[in-house]
Tab-separated table of C-alpha atoms and ligand atoms in Angstrom:
chain	number	residue	atom	x	y	z
Z	1	MET	CA	-188.068	-16.180	110.672
Z	2	ALA	CA	-188.715	-19.301	108.609
Z	3	ARG	CA	-191.402	-21.229	109.155
Z	4	ILE	CA	-193.143	-24.553	108.633
Z	5	THR	CA	-196.109	-24.180	106.669
Z	6	ALA	CA	-197.210	-27.929	106.115
Z	7	SER	CA	-196.103	-31.600	106.741
Z	8	VAL	CA	-196.403	-34.242	103.600
Z	9	TYR	CA	-196.261	-37.631	103.949
Z	10	THR	CA	-196.016	-40.323	101.234
Z	11	SER	CA	-194.168	-43.864	99.963
Z	12	HIS	CA	-191.821	-44.019	98.066
Z	13	VAL	CA	-192.769	-47.698	96.057
Z	14	PRO	CA	-189.511	-47.551	93.937
Z	15	ALA	CA	-191.611	-48.787	90.697
Z	16	ILE	CA	-193.739	-45.497	91.057
Z	17	GLY	CA	-190.535	-43.839	89.891
Z	18	ALA	CA	-189.988	-46.562	86.838
Z	19	ALA	CA	-193.331	-46.247	86.075
Z	20	LEU	CA	-193.221	-42.858	85.474
Z	21	ASP	CA	-189.337	-42.979	84.229
Z	22	LEU	CA	-190.707	-45.479	81.272
Z	23	GLY	CA	-194.010	-44.173	80.473
Z	24	LYS	CA	-196.061	-46.258	81.932
Z	25	ALA	CA	-197.794	-43.674	84.399
Z	26	GLN	CA	-201.290	-44.058	81.820
Z	27	GLU	CA	-201.577	-48.054	82.394
Z	28	PRO	CA	-204.917	-48.457	84.393
Z	29	TYR	CA	-202.330	-49.698	87.284
Z	30	TRP	CA	-200.423	-47.169	88.203
Z	31	GLN	CA	-203.403	-44.387	87.067
Z	32	LYS	CA	-204.790	-45.980	89.883
Z	33	VAL	CA	-201.957	-44.759	92.074
Z	34	PHE	CA	-201.170	-41.353	90.768
Z	35	SER	CA	-204.850	-40.331	90.471
Z	36	GLY	CA	-204.056	-40.130	94.353
Z	37	TYR	CA	-201.478	-37.674	93.505
Z	38	GLU	CA	-203.447	-35.129	91.055
Z	39	PHE	CA	-204.665	-33.015	93.535
Z	40	SER	CA	-201.371	-32.589	95.601
Z	41	GLN	CA	-199.448	-32.035	92.709
Z	42	ARG	CA	-202.220	-29.147	91.592
Z	43	TRP	CA	-201.376	-27.493	95.302
Z	44	MET	CA	-198.035	-28.068	95.403
Z	45	ARG	CA	-198.037	-25.961	92.485
Z	46	GLU	CA	-199.611	-23.478	94.728
Z	47	HIS	CA	-198.190	-24.050	98.254
Z	48	THR	CA	-194.385	-24.667	96.263
Z	49	PRO	CA	-192.365	-24.160	99.683
Z	50	ASP	CA	-188.472	-22.385	99.456
Z	51	VAL	CA	-186.906	-25.077	101.228
Z	52	ILE	CA	-188.300	-29.091	101.815
Z	53	PHE	CA	-186.711	-30.857	104.895
Z	54	LEU	CA	-187.363	-34.470	103.407
Z	55	VAL	CA	-187.072	-37.346	106.082
Z	56	PHE	CA	-185.920	-40.925	103.889
Z	57	ASN	CA	-184.248	-43.417	103.878
Z	58	ASP	CA	-181.449	-44.856	102.566
Z	59	HIS	CA	-181.854	-48.225	100.902
Z	60	ALA	CA	-177.951	-49.668	101.976
Z	61	THR	CA	-177.051	-47.369	98.269
Z	62	SER	CA	-175.104	-44.289	100.107
Z	63	PHE	CA	-174.068	-45.235	102.996
Z	64	SER	CA	-173.739	-48.875	101.869
Z	65	LEU	CA	-174.097	-51.554	104.692
Z	66	GLU	CA	-170.707	-50.511	106.055
Z	67	MET	CA	-171.639	-47.563	108.444
Z	68	ILE	CA	-175.022	-47.009	108.870
Z	69	PRO	CA	-176.009	-43.331	110.714
Z	70	THR	CA	-178.889	-43.330	113.157
Z	71	PHE	CA	-179.769	-39.903	111.736
Z	72	ALA	CA	-178.427	-38.172	108.735
Z	73	ILE	CA	-178.194	-34.372	107.809
Z	74	GLY	CA	-177.324	-33.768	104.216
Z	75	THR	CA	-175.340	-30.599	104.667
Z	76	ALA	CA	-174.236	-30.219	101.021
Z	77	ALA	CA	-175.144	-27.288	98.394
Z	78	GLU	CA	-176.238	-30.433	96.119
Z	79	TYR	CA	-176.739	-34.087	95.979
Z	80	ALA	CA	-176.596	-36.231	93.204
Z	81	ILE	CA	-179.185	-38.850	91.715
Z	82	ALA	CA	-178.066	-42.626	93.648
Z	83	ASP	CA	-176.924	-45.141	90.461
Z	84	GLU	CA	-179.490	-47.874	92.181
Z	85	GLY	CA	-178.261	-50.556	89.965
Z	86	TRP	CA	-180.023	-50.038	87.071
Z	87	GLY	CA	-178.454	-46.251	87.081
Z	88	PRO	CA	-179.329	-43.670	88.394
Z	89	ARG	CA	-182.812	-42.325	87.634
Z	90	PRO	CA	-183.105	-39.644	84.775
Z	91	VAL	CA	-184.269	-36.651	87.501
Z	92	PRO	CA	-182.744	-33.504	88.307
Z	93	LYS	CA	-180.107	-33.943	90.579
Z	94	VAL	CA	-181.454	-31.713	94.061
Z	95	LEU	CA	-180.114	-28.548	95.224
Z	96	GLY	CA	-179.891	-28.515	99.103
Z	97	HIS	CA	-179.780	-25.422	101.550
Z	98	ALA	CA	-176.379	-25.609	103.085
Z	99	GLU	CA	-176.684	-22.860	105.256
Z	100	LEU	CA	-180.387	-23.755	107.118
Z	101	SER	CA	-178.469	-27.466	106.848
Z	102	ALA	CA	-175.894	-25.997	109.307
Z	103	HIS	CA	-177.962	-24.004	111.455
Z	104	ILE	CA	-180.680	-27.030	111.859
Z	105	ALA	CA	-177.566	-29.414	113.028
Z	106	GLN	CA	-176.521	-26.799	115.265
Z	107	SER	CA	-179.634	-26.288	116.809
Z	108	VAL	CA	-180.507	-30.071	117.275
Z	109	ILE	CA	-177.171	-31.628	117.526
Z	110	GLN	CA	-177.349	-29.110	121.018
Z	111	ASP	CA	-181.108	-30.083	121.826
Z	112	ASP	CA	-179.401	-33.133	122.395
Z	113	PHE	CA	-180.013	-34.992	119.395
Z	114	ASP	CA	-176.772	-36.754	117.542
Z	115	LEU	CA	-177.073	-36.153	113.862
Z	116	THR	CA	-174.252	-37.492	111.657
Z	117	LEU	CA	-173.185	-34.741	109.291
Z	118	VAL	CA	-172.994	-36.129	105.779
Z	119	ASN	CA	-171.333	-33.116	103.053
Z	120	LYS	CA	-171.326	-35.881	100.626
Z	121	MET	CA	-174.393	-37.768	99.602
Z	122	ASP	CA	-176.265	-39.292	96.737
Z	123	VAL	CA	-180.178	-39.738	96.543
Z	124	ASP	CA	-181.712	-42.645	96.304
Z	125	HIS	CA	-185.883	-43.696	95.461
Z	126	GLY	CA	-186.046	-42.943	98.854
Z	127	LEU	CA	-186.133	-39.153	98.317
Z	128	THR	CA	-186.209	-39.134	94.475
Z	129	VAL	CA	-189.943	-40.836	94.176
Z	130	PRO	CA	-191.867	-38.597	96.726
Z	131	LEU	CA	-190.169	-36.088	94.734
Z	132	SER	CA	-191.585	-37.214	91.455
Z	133	LEU	CA	-194.828	-37.984	92.999
Z	134	LEU	CA	-195.386	-34.292	94.577
Z	135	PHE	CA	-194.061	-32.645	91.589
Z	136	GLY	CA	-194.254	-34.678	88.335
Z	137	GLN	CA	-191.981	-35.080	85.687
Z	138	VAL	CA	-189.873	-31.769	85.566
Z	139	SER	CA	-186.874	-30.187	84.188
Z	140	ALA	CA	-185.843	-28.962	87.285
Z	141	TRP	CA	-187.198	-28.931	91.141
Z	142	PRO	CA	-189.108	-26.433	92.019
Z	143	CYS	CA	-187.458	-25.496	95.148
Z	144	LYS	CA	-184.738	-27.020	97.359
Z	145	VAL	CA	-184.328	-29.906	99.340
Z	146	ILE	CA	-182.857	-30.759	102.663
Z	147	PRO	CA	-182.232	-34.598	102.805
Z	148	PHE	CA	-182.915	-36.207	106.648
Z	149	ALA	CA	-181.591	-39.622	106.139
Z	150	VAL	CA	-183.274	-42.224	109.085
Z	151	ASN	CA	-181.836	-46.010	109.489
Z	152	VAL	CA	-184.750	-48.175	108.995
Z	153	VAL	CA	-182.346	-50.941	107.195
Z	154	GLN	CA	-181.027	-52.409	109.801
Z	155	TYR	CA	-181.818	-52.854	113.945
Z	156	PRO	CA	-181.248	-51.244	116.107
Z	157	ILE	CA	-183.193	-48.718	114.709
Z	158	PRO	CA	-184.577	-45.155	116.085
Z	159	SER	CA	-188.228	-45.155	118.385
Z	160	GLY	CA	-191.593	-43.693	117.306
Z	161	ARG	CA	-191.039	-41.700	120.545
Z	162	ARG	CA	-187.425	-40.774	119.788
Z	163	CYS	CA	-188.177	-39.353	116.175
Z	164	PHE	CA	-191.298	-37.667	117.481
Z	165	MET	CA	-188.942	-35.761	119.629
Z	166	LEU	CA	-186.886	-35.286	117.156
Z	167	GLY	CA	-189.279	-33.801	114.861
Z	168	GLN	CA	-190.320	-31.224	117.900
Z	169	ALA	CA	-186.227	-30.221	117.553
Z	170	ILE	CA	-186.002	-29.884	113.815
Z	171	ARG	CA	-189.807	-27.250	114.465
Z	172	LYS	CA	-187.654	-25.581	116.802
Z	173	ALA	CA	-184.424	-24.830	114.868
Z	174	ILE	CA	-186.381	-24.377	111.619
Z	175	GLU	CA	-188.300	-21.435	113.553
Z	176	SER	CA	-185.005	-19.514	114.759
Z	177	TYR	CA	-182.969	-19.061	111.185
Z	178	ASP	CA	-183.537	-16.276	110.645
Z	179	GLU	CA	-184.967	-15.634	107.181
Z	180	PRO	CA	-188.337	-15.646	105.819
Z	181	LEU	CA	-188.437	-18.713	104.420
Z	182	ASN	CA	-191.485	-20.810	103.935
Z	183	VAL	CA	-190.497	-24.571	104.717
Z	184	GLN	CA	-192.172	-27.905	104.028
Z	185	ILE	CA	-191.468	-30.932	106.120
Z	186	TRP	CA	-191.731	-34.116	104.747
Z	187	GLY	CA	-192.148	-37.758	105.948
Z	188	THR	CA	-191.604	-40.599	103.807
Z	189	GLY	CA	-191.442	-44.290	103.116
Z	190	GLY	CA	-193.983	-47.148	103.896
Z	191	MET	CA	-196.456	-48.034	104.487
Z	192	SER	CA	-197.509	-51.903	104.832
Z	193	HIS	CA	-195.156	-53.512	103.237
Z	194	GLN	CA	-192.664	-57.088	103.923
Z	195	LEU	CA	-190.154	-57.913	101.205
Z	196	GLN	CA	-188.861	-60.772	101.926
Z	197	GLY	CA	-189.261	-64.517	104.093
Z	198	PRO	CA	-192.226	-65.971	104.742
Z	199	ARG	CA	-194.910	-62.736	104.806
Z	200	ALA	CA	-193.819	-61.147	101.993
Z	201	GLY	CA	-196.414	-59.596	100.014
Z	202	LEU	CA	-197.986	-58.164	103.745
Z	203	ILE	CA	-200.818	-55.987	103.485
Z	204	ASN	CA	-202.285	-54.709	106.803
Z	205	LYS	CA	-205.097	-52.120	105.134
Z	206	GLU	CA	-206.965	-51.841	108.398
Z	207	TRP	CA	-204.160	-50.939	110.455
Z	208	ASP	CA	-202.669	-48.692	107.732
Z	209	ASN	CA	-205.564	-46.558	107.848
Z	210	HIS	CA	-205.725	-46.712	111.772
Z	211	PHE	CA	-202.400	-45.267	111.733
Z	212	LEU	CA	-203.305	-42.253	109.209
Z	213	ASP	CA	-206.090	-41.669	111.971
Z	214	ARG	CA	-203.523	-42.036	114.550
Z	215	LEU	CA	-200.626	-39.543	112.708
Z	216	ILE	CA	-203.307	-36.941	112.519
Z	217	ALA	CA	-205.091	-36.826	115.500
Z	218	ASP	CA	-203.289	-38.466	118.308
Z	219	PRO	CA	-199.204	-38.420	117.473
Z	220	ALA	CA	-197.688	-38.449	120.211
Z	221	GLY	CA	-200.029	-41.528	121.464
Z	222	LEU	CA	-198.931	-42.838	118.269
Z	223	SER	CA	-195.036	-42.627	118.916
Z	224	GLN	CA	-195.715	-45.327	122.392
Z	225	VAL	CA	-196.275	-47.941	119.355
Z	226	PRO	CA	-193.089	-50.358	119.881
Z	227	HIS	CA	-191.568	-51.630	116.921
Z	228	ILE	CA	-192.836	-55.049	117.221
Z	229	GLU	CA	-196.182	-54.058	116.611
Z	230	TYR	CA	-194.837	-52.008	113.673
Z	231	VAL	CA	-193.140	-55.618	112.192
Z	232	ARG	CA	-196.098	-58.077	113.274
Z	233	GLU	CA	-198.562	-55.640	111.599
Z	234	ALA	CA	-197.701	-53.784	108.635
Z	235	GLY	CA	-194.340	-56.194	107.634
Z	236	SER	CA	-190.491	-55.764	108.330
Z	237	GLU	CA	-190.131	-52.682	105.987
Z	238	GLY	CA	-193.876	-51.082	107.430
Z	239	ILE	CA	-190.957	-50.269	110.281
Z	240	GLU	CA	-190.553	-47.387	107.507
Z	241	LEU	CA	-193.258	-45.489	108.788
Z	242	VAL	CA	-191.618	-44.521	112.063
Z	243	MET	CA	-189.870	-41.900	109.950
Z	244	TRP	CA	-193.500	-40.118	109.062
Z	245	LEU	CA	-193.494	-39.397	112.861
Z	246	ILE	CA	-190.408	-37.454	112.624
Z	247	ALA	CA	-192.475	-35.055	110.531
Z	248	ARG	CA	-195.416	-34.872	112.589
Z	249	GLY	CA	-193.598	-33.772	115.537
Z	250	ALA	CA	-192.392	-31.083	113.375
Z	251	MET	CA	-195.983	-29.087	113.216
Z	252	SER	CA	-196.979	-26.549	115.432
Z	253	ASP	CA	-199.880	-28.244	117.234
Z	254	VAL	CA	-197.578	-30.578	119.497
Z	255	ALA	CA	-194.675	-28.378	119.845
Z	256	ARG	CA	-192.688	-28.489	122.862
Z	257	GLY	CA	-193.250	-25.109	125.104
Z	258	ALA	CA	-190.344	-23.650	126.111
Z	259	THR	CA	-190.810	-24.545	129.977
Z	260	ALA	CA	-192.690	-27.980	129.487
Z	261	ASP	CA	-194.096	-29.936	126.638
Z	262	ALA	CA	-196.820	-28.202	126.427
Z	263	ALA	CA	-199.270	-27.980	123.122
Z	264	GLY	CA	-199.066	-25.331	121.122
Z	265	GLY	CA	-201.077	-24.668	118.198
Z	266	ALA	CA	-204.182	-25.703	116.549
Z	267	ALA	CA	-205.190	-28.917	115.144
Z	268	PRO	CA	-203.271	-29.073	111.201
Z	269	ARG	CA	-206.342	-28.590	108.430
Z	270	VAL	CA	-205.705	-32.565	106.498
Z	271	THR	CA	-205.920	-31.242	103.549
Z	272	HIS	CA	-205.911	-34.517	101.359
Z	273	ARG	CA	-205.890	-38.067	102.207
Z	274	PHE	CA	-205.246	-40.903	99.978
Z	275	TYR	CA	-204.468	-44.904	100.541
Z	276	HIS	CA	-203.985	-47.480	98.089
Z	277	VAL	CA	-203.349	-51.250	97.787
Z	278	PRO	CA	-201.232	-52.253	95.555
Z	279	ALA	CA	-198.266	-50.682	94.137
Z	280	SER	CA	-195.992	-52.848	93.277
Z	281	ASN	CA	-195.168	-55.310	97.099
Z	282	THR	CA	-196.318	-52.138	98.968
Z	283	ALA	CA	-199.579	-50.175	100.356
Z	284	VAL	CA	-199.585	-46.459	98.879
Z	285	GLY	CA	-200.242	-43.746	101.815
Z	286	HIS	CA	-199.899	-39.960	101.213
Z	287	LEU	CA	-200.923	-36.843	103.411
Z	288	ILE	CA	-200.636	-33.197	103.267
Z	289	LEU	CA	-201.805	-31.486	106.407
Z	290	GLU	CA	-201.503	-27.967	106.401
Z	291	GLU	CA	-200.519	-25.044	109.470
Z	292	THR	CA	-203.954	-23.687	109.955
W	301	DHB	C1	-190.414	-52.136	97.469
W	301	DHB	C2	-190.725	-50.900	98.322
W	301	DHB	C3	-190.210	-50.355	99.148
W	301	DHB	O1	-190.314	-49.212	99.844
W	301	DHB	C4	-188.739	-50.530	98.906
W	301	DHB	O2	-187.779	-49.613	99.176
W	301	DHB	C5	-188.471	-51.270	97.971
W	301	DHB	C6	-189.122	-51.861	97.392
W	301	DHB	C7	-191.927	-52.628	96.935
W	301	DHB	O3	-193.049	-52.711	96.988
W	301	DHB	O4	-191.514	-53.138	95.635
W	302	FE	FE1	-188.152	-48.796	101.080
């Protein structure tokens, strides 16, 4: 059977991708950001999964604002890099795992979560920047990726609670796939940032760090936090953080039991934790949680 071995969380600041692509990674400003990923890149080389289930948000790139699915699973064999206005980032195309996608869609939809199936999708910085941060500049991504897009762009967006429960359903789906695949689930976006209006530039270090503490130790409690608190405390784009709850909900300690919502396995190991301000307009947060 397929197994989830770890969950990885990271911000997706587009300027990070530009810094890498334009050869600015060694500049002191960016060095401070990338230093938080040096351990992670070594760890990823030693723990490269077969497939990453990558929870991210499209920024009105692939879906535009004409049609916005709440939860959309990529079911394609490959995904092109999106042109976000300055041309596509010079990174490798993303190879999918269409069979595992189809299995997850079947299981999760039958488990009462209505997903949109996306057979063709270009992927923007929400997906490519996390890959670059964890794998560096490579000629091909070292594993397959299933893109899973969440609407955090236009209200109404899904609650943290819905995201957490969806993560539990995704775990059940992955662990019932009949092939011994090593799967990681990534939650991306955040941390606190606001790109618009009178509060543009908002950063809330204390709230962000409390979010990281609770994501590790009290994810079910954290999933009850309402949208208004994210927006008030972490800024209008800080709401991207609800996506981290999908990845956290897929870890074994919070697994949904067969008969009740009983907790399952041991708490995950905190393999790496990093927090840094600033990167562009955004606080950067990053965690690696491993199944023990
Ligand atoms: C920035 C952050 C984002 O999450 C995003 O999608 C676009 C821009 C920023 O910090 O500039
Ligand atoms: Fe974003």
